[in-house]
XYZ file of C-alpha atoms in Angstrom:
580
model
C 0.000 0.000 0.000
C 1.467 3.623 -0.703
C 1.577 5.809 1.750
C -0.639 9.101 0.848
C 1.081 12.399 0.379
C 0.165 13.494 4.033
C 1.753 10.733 5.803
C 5.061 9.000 6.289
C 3.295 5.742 6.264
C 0.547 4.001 5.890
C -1.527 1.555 8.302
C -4.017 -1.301 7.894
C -6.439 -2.887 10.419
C -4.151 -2.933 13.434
C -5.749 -6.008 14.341
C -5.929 -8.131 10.990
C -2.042 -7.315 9.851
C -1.012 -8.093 13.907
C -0.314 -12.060 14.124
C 1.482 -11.900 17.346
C -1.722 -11.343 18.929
C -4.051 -12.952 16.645
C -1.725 -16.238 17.193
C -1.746 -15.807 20.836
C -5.139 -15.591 21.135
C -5.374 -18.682 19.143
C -3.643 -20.189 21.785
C -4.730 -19.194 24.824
C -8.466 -18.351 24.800
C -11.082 -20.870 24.328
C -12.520 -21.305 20.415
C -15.827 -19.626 21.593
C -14.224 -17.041 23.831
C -12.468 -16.251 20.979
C -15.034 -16.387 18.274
C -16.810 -13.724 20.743
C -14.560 -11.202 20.911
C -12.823 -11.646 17.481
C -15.343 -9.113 15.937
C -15.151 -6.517 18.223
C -11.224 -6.909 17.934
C -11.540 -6.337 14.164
C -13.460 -3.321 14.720
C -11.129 -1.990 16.783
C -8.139 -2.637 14.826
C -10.004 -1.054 11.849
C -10.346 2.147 14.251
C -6.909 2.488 15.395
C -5.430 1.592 11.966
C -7.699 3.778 10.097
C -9.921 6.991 11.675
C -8.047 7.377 14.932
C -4.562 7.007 13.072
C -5.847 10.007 10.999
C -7.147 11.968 14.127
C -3.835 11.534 15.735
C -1.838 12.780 13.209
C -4.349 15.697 12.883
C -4.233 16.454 16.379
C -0.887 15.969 16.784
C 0.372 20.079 17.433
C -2.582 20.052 20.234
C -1.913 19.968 23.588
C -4.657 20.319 26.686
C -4.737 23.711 27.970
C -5.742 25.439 31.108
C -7.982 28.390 31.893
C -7.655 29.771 35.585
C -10.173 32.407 35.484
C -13.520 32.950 34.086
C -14.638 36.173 31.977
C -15.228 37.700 35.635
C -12.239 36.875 37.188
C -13.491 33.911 38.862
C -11.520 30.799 39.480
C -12.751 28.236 37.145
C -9.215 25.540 36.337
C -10.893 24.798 33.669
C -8.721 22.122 31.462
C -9.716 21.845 27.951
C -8.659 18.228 26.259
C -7.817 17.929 22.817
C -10.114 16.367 19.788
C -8.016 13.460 20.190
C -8.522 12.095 23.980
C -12.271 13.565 23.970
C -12.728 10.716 21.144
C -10.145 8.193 23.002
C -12.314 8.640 26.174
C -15.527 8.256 23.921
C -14.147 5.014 22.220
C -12.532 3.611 25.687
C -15.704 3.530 27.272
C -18.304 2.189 24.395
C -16.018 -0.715 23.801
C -15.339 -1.652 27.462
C -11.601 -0.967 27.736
C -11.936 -0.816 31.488
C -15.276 -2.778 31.614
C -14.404 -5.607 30.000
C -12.290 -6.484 32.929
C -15.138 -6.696 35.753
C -17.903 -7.798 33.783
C -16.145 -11.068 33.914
C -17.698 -12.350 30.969
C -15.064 -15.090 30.251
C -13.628 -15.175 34.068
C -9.906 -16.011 34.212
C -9.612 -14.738 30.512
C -11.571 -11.316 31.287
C -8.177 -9.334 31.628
C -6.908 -10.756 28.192
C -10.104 -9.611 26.373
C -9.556 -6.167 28.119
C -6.034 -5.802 27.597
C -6.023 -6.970 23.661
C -8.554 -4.258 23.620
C -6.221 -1.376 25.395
C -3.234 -3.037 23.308
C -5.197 -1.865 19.527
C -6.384 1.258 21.270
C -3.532 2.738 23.348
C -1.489 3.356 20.164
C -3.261 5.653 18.414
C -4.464 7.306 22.039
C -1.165 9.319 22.382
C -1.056 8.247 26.481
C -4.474 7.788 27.308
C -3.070 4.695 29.284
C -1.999 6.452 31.650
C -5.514 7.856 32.507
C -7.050 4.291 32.154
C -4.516 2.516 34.644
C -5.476 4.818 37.286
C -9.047 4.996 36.497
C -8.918 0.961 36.136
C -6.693 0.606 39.652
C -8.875 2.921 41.388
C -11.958 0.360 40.062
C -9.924 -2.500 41.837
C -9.071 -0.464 44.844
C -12.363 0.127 45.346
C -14.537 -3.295 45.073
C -11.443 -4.767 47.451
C -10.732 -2.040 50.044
C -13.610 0.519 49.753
C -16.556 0.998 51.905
C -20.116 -0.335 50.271
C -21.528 3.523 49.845
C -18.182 4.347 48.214
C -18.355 1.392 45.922
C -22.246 1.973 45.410
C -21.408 5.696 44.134
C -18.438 5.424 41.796
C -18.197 2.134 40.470
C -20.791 2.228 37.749
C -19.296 5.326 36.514
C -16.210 3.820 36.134
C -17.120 0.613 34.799
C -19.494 1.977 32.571
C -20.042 1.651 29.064
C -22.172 4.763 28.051
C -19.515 8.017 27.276
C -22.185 10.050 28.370
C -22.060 8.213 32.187
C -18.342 7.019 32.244
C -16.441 8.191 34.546
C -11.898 8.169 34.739
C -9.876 8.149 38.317
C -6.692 10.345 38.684
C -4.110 8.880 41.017
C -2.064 11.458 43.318
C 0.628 10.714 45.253
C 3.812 12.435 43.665
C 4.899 15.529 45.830
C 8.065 17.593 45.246
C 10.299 15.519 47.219
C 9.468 12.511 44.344
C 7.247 9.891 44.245
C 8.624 6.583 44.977
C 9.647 7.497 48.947
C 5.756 8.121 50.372
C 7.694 8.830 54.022
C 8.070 12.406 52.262
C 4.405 13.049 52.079
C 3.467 16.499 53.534
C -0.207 16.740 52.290
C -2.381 16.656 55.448
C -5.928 15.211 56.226
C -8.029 17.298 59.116
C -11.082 15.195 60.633
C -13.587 17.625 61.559
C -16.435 17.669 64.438
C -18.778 15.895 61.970
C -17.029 13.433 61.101
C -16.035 14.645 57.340
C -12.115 14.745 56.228
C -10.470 17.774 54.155
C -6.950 17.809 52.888
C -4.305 20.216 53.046
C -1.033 20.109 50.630
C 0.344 20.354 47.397
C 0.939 17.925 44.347
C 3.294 18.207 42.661
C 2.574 15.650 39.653
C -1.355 14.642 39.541
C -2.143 12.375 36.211
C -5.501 14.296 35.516
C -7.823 17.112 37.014
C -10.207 16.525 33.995
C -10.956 13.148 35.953
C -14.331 12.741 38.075
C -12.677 11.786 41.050
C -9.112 10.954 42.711
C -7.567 8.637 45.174
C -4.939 10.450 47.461
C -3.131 9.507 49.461
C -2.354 11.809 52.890
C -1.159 12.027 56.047
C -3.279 11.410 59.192
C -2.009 12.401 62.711
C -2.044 10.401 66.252
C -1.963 7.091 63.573
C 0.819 4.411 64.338
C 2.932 3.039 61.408
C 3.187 5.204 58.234
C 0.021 7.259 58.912
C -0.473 7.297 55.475
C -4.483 7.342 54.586
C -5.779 6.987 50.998
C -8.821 8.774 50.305
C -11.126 9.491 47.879
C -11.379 13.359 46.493
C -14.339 14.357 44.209
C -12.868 16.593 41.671
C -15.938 17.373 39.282
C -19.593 16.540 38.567
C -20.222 14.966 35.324
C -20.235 17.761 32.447
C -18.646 20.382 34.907
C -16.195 22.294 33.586
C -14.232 23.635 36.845
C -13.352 21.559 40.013
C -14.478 21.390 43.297
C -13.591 23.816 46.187
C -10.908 23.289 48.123
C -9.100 21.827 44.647
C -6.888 24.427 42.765
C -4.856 23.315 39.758
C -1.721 25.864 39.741
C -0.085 24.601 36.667
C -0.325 22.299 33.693
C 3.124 20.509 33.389
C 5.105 21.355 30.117
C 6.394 17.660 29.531
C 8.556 15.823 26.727
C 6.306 13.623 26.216
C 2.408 12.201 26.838
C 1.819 15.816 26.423
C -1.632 14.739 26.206
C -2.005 13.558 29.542
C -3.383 16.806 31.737
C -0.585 16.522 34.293
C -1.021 19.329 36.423
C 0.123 21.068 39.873
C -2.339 20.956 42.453
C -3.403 22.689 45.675
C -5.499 21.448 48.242
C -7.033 23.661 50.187
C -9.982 21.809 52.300
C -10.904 19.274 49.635
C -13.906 17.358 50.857
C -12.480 13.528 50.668
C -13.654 10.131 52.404
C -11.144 7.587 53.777
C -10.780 4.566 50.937
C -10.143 1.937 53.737
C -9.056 1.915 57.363
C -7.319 5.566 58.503
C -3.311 4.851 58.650
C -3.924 1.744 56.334
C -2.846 3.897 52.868
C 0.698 2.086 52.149
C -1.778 -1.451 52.185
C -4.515 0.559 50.252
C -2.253 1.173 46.952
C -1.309 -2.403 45.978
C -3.805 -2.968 43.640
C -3.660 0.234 41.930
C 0.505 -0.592 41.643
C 0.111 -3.946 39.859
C -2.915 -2.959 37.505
C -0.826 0.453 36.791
C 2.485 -1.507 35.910
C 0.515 -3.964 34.099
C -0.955 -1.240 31.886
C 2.738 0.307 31.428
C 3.445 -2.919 29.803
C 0.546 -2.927 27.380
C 1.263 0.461 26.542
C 5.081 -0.234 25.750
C 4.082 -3.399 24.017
C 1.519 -1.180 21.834
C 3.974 1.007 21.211
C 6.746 -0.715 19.597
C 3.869 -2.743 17.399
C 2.913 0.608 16.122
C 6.031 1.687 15.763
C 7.252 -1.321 12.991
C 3.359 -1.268 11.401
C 4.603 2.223 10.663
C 8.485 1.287 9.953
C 7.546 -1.839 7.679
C 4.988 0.200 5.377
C 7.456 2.927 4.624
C 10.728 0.434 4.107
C 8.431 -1.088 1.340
C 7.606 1.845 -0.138
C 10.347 3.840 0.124
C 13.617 2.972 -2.490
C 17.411 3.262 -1.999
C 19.628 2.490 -4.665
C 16.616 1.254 -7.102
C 15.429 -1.432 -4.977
C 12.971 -0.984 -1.785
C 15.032 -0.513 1.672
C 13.053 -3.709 3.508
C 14.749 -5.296 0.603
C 18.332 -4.638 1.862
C 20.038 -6.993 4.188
C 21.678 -4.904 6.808
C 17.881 -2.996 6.807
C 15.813 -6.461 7.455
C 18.564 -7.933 9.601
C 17.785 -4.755 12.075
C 14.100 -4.831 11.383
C 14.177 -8.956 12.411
C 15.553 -8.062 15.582
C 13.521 -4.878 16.509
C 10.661 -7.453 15.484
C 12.173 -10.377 18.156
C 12.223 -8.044 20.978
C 8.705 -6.664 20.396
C 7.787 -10.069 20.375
C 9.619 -10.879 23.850
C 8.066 -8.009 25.294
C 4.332 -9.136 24.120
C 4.336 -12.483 25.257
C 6.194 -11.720 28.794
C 3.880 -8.961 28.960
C 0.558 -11.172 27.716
C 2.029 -13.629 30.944
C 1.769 -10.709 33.121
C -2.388 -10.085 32.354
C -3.040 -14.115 32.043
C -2.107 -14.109 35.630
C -3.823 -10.902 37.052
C -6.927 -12.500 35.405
C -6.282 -15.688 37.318
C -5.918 -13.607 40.237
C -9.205 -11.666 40.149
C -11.096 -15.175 39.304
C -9.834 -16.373 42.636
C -8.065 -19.594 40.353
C -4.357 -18.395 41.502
C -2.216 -21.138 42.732
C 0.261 -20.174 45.388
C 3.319 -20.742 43.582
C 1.278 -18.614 40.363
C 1.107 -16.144 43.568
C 4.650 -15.864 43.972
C 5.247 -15.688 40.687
C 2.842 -12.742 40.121
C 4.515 -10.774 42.865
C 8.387 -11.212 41.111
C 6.970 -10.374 37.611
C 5.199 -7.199 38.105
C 8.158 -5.115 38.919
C 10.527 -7.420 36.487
C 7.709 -7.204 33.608
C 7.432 -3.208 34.063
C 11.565 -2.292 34.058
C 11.955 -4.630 30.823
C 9.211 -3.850 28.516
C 9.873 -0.110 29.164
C 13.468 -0.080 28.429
C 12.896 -2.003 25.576
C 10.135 0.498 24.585
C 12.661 3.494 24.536
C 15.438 1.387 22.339
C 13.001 -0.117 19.900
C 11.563 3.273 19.025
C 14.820 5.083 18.934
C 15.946 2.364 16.335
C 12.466 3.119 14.442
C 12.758 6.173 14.122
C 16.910 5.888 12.628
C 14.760 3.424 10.452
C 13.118 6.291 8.608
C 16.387 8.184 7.954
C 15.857 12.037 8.081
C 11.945 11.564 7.912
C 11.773 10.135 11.203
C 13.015 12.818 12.652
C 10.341 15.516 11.338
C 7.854 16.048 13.882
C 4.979 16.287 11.499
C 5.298 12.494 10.710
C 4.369 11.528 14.108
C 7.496 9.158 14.509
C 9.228 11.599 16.906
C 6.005 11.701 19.689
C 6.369 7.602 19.519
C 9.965 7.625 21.093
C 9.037 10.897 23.185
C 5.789 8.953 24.569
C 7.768 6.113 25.264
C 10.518 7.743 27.492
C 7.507 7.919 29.703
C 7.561 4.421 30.448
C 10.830 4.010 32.448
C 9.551 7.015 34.986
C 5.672 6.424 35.770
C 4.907 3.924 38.691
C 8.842 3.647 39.251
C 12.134 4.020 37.608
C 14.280 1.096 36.247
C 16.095 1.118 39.180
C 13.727 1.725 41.872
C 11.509 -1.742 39.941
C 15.051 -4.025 40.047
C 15.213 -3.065 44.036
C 11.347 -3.957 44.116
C 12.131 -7.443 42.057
C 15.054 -7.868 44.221
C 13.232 -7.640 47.258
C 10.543 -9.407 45.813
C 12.565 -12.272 44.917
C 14.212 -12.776 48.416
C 10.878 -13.651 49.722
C 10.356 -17.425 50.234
C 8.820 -19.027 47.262
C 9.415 -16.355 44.742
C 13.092 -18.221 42.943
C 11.339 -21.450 43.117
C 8.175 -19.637 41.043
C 10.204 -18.039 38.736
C 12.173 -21.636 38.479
C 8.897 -23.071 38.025
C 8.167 -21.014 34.810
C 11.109 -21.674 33.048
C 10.514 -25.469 34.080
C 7.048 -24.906 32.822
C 8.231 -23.658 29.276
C 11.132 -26.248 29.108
C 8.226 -28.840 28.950
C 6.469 -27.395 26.135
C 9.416 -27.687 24.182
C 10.759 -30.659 22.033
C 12.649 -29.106 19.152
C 16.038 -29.012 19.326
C 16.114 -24.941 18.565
C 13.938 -24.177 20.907
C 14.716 -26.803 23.950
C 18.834 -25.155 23.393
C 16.539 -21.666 23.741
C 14.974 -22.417 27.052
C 18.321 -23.704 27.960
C 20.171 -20.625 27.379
C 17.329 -19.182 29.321
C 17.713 -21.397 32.320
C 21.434 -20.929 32.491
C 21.220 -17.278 32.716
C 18.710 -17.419 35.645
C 21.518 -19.756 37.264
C 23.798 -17.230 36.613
C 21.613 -14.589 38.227
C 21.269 -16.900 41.259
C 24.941 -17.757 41.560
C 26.043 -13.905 41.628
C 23.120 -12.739 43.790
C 24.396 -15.698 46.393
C 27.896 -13.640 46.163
C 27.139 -10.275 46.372
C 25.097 -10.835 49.177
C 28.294 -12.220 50.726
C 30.544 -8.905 49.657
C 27.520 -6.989 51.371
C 24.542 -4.840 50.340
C 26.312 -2.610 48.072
C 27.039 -5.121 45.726
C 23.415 -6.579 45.452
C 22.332 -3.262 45.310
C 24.821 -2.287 42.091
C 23.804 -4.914 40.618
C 20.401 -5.384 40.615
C 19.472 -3.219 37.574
C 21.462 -6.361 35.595
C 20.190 -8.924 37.558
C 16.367 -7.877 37.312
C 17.312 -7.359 33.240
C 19.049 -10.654 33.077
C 15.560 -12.025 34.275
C 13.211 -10.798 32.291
C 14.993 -11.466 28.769
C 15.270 -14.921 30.194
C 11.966 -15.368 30.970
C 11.103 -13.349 27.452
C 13.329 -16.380 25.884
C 11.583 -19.178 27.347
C 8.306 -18.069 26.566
C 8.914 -16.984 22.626
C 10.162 -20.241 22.938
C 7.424 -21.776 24.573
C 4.617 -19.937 22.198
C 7.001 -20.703 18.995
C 6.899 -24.808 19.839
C 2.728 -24.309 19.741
C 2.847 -21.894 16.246
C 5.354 -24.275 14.323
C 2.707 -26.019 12.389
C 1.498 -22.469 11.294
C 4.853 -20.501 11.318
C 7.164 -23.067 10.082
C 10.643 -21.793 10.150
C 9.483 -18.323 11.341
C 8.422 -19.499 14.784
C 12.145 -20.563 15.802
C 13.378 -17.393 13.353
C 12.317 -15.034 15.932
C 13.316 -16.995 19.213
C 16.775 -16.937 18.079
C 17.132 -13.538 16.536
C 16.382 -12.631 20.129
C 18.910 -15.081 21.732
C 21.781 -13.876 19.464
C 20.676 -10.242 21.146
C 22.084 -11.875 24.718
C 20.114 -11.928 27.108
C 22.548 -12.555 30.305
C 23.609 -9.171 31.855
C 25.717 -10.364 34.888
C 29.217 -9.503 35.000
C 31.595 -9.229 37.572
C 32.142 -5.577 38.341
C 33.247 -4.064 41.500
C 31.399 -1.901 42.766
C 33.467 0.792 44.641
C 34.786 1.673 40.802
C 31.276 2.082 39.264
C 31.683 4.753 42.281
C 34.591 6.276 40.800
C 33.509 6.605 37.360
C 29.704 8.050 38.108
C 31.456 10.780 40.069
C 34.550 11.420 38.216
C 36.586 12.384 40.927
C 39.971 12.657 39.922
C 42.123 12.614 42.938
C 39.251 9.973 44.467
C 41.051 7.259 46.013
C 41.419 3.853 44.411
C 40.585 1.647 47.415
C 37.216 2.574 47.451
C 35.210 5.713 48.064
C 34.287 7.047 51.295
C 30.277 7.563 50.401
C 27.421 6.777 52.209
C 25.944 2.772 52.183
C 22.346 1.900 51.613
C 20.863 -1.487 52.857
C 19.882 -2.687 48.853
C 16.384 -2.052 49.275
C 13.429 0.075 48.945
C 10.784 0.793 50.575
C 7.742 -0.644 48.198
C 5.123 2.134 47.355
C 2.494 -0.689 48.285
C 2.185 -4.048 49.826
C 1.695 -6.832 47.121
């Protein structure tokens, strides 16, 4: 297909031309299950491959904006979206991208139907994930910790299916001292004489205040432990166009990226809210909302780097170099097959990810499946996002000087997915979370379990050395984690960000391997093609390296000492942002 005069490239339904998903669905979902949702999929992909690719591109200059005062120089925050996310929110809730999920139409499979849903969307949605984690984590939070009257009032809304009804959750927890330690949390809650709550503070980094509604999280005097309460905040009535008192927003945030997403500054100045759960229980409150929002980051990364070679194939077929089209040139395929194999790592580790929160919500969880769900959320969330940021900085070098004009839409793809690495934790704060995670009893055996698991589903000789390669980096993991942690917490702490990596590309191994045994009828010779363009990528990332010379290097300090610098320790851990 050419691409038109107006674009770079061209796209067709993004979920007919996708066969990584249509051949996992194949595998995993029940013939009828399938058969069900096949058509809206199709629809869908027809959407985000055709109107909404258009509308994106059109919209693409627009960002939201903010009014702060009204013709009479009244407050009004009013925060205008763009054509783009009014039609995202419109399309998110008439085809039950957060719905789909509770209904529990197909139980244990529920959160695949929703997610291969988000997965066609989120593309062509410039960020709207971010929105739809928290408003989809504050759904969870809610039905498991919230009080019945609570539940009563907001869940509809936000498991509705009507745009005119739907309602989307903001998450705010970020303050200026940074989001991932909440022991710096300075916003205040104030019981008064009847019994109602207002909140006091300032934050710094909210995800929306065009949302219906929030969950905070603040600080509650004369409570033991953290005395950390999440709450819920009203922000607006349905169709309202400023906020509620006591709810100011200061500033929208001029970001690189998901510049779509109304990120804005926010006071609180007696905001009416309503404890979630138990007063001092907040830290306990947020695990749901953590694992649904990491699971979404996935998706979106995963969606990403799909659109990002729909886009990258079409134009290498169109476009000539040298008389011949570039997808036809070796050196240009050979980097195409591998962007391709890690996309495909990424799905299927991610895909793992939402086939077990689905088991989880269905109550059919076994307890090693529990461990297991527990090691890969953080592990799932650092990989796929760093993988995000190097697949799309190698798609866009795939459109030569065209990828880096900002009216072909390639350069908000890599911008977008910079995003990834920061929201819901850094790549270093998730490998101290899988660290810690993994040092709980159970967790090694799960994740040894797994590999085990895909070693079994295995029996030709490509794959089987695949899962091997896989098995003998986790060994190799295991071997230097047992010796750092006898050099001391420095070294597991220096290491972790290669340890965690060295884990998820070996679980990403064994499962392409696992789903390319099933596909080989289909696939032939493809189906082991892309397990080991991706081994030949490496996937083991421990090394011996000492640690006190990382120090040296990272603060270039010329007359520093070579035995070792004289800076501070840490224990090798963080504190988690929410008990999972």
């Amino acid at each position: 297909m050419a691409a038109s005069p107006t674009k770079i490239a061209e796209l067709d339904n993004q979920y007919s031309d996708d066969r990584v998903l249509r051949r996992y669905l194949e595998r995993v979902l029940p013939s009828e299950m399938r058969a069900d949702v096949e058509s809206d999929l199709h629809d869908l992909g027809a959407l985000a491959g055709g109107e909404l690719y258009d509308l994106q591109l059109k919209d693409r200059g627009n960002d939201p904006t903010l009014t702060r005062y009204g013709p009479q120089g009244d407050r009004i925050d009013h925060v205008e979206l763009t054509e783009l996310w009014q039609r995202g929110l419109e399309e998110t809730a008439s085809r039950g991208v957060i719905a789909a999920a509770y209904e529990q139409e197909h139980g244990r499979y529920s959160r695949i139907d929703q997610f291969a849903r988000a997965y066609l969307l989120l593309p062509g949605t410039d960020m709207l994930g971010f929105l739809l984690a928290t408003t989809d984590g504050a759904a969870r939070t809610l039905l498991n910790h919230g009080s019945e009257d609570l539940v009563d009032e907001a869940l509809p809304h936000l498991l509705s299916r009507s745009p005119d009804t739907f309602w989307t959750s903001g998450q705010w927890r970020t303050e200026k001292e940074g989001g991932t330690d909440l022991s710096q949390i300075e916003t205040t809650a104030h019981r008064n004489a009847d019994g109602t709550w207002r909140l006091h503070g300032h934050k710094w980094f909210t995800s929306s205040t065009t949302a219906n509604m929030a969950l905070v999280l603040a600080r509650t005097e004369d409570v033991a432990d953290d005395g950390l309460t999440l709450f819920h905040v009203p922000i607006r009535e349905s169709g309202s166009e400023s906020p509620h008192d006591g709810i100011q927003v200061n500033r929208m945030k001029d970001k690189m990226g998901a510049r779509k997403l109304p990120v804005s500054e926010v006071e609180l100045d007696g905001a009416v809210a309503r404890p979630v759960s138990g007063v001092g229980e907040g830290t306990r409150t947020l695990g749901p909302m953590v694992r649904i929002a990491r699971t979404w980051n996935a998706v979106l990364a995963t969606g990403l780097m799909r659109r990002g070679l729909a886009l990258a194939r079409d134009f290498s077929r169109n476009r000539e170099a040298f008389g011949t089209p570039i997808i036809e040139k070796p050196l240009h395929y050979d980097t195409m097959a591998s962007l391709q194999a890690t996309f495909e790592g990424a799905f299927h580790l991610t895909f793992r990810l939402v086939e077990l929160l689905g088991k989880q919500e269905a109550g059919e969880m076994s307890e090693q499946e529990r461990h297991l769900f527990s090691v890969l959320t953080p592990l799932v969330k650092l990989t796929t996002a760093k993988q995000a940021t190097n697949v799309l900085g190698e798609i866009m070098e795939a459109f030569g000087g065209g990828g880096y004009v900002e009216d072909t839409g390639v350069p908000m793809l890599l911008r977008n997915a910079y995003a990834l690495p920061l929201w819901e934790g850094t790549t270093n704060v998730m490998a101290l979370t899988a660290l810690q995670k993994l040092r709980q009893d159970g967790r090694f055996a799960a994740v040894r379990a797994e590999l085990a698991r895909c070693e079994q589903a295995v029996e030709t000789p490509a794959l089987e050395q695949a899962v091997e390669t896989a098995q003998g980096a986790f060994r190799n993991a295991m071997e230097w984690l047992a010796e750092a942690l006898e050099d001391g917490s420095d070294a597991v702490e220096a290491g972790a960000r290669r340890f965690a990596l060295t884990l998820g590309h070996a679980l990403e191994l064994a499962l392409l391997a696992r789903h390319a045994q099933w596909t080989l009828p289909t696939d032939g010779s493809r189906a082991t093609a892309v397990v080991e363009h991706f081994a030949a990528q490496g996937i083991d990332h421990i090394a011996p390296r000492r640690h006190y010379e990382a120090y040296l290097l990272a603060n270039d300090h010329a007359s520093q000492s070579l035995f070792g610098p004289s800076a501070p320790t840490t224990n090798g851990t963080v504190k988690e942002t929410a008990s999972e």
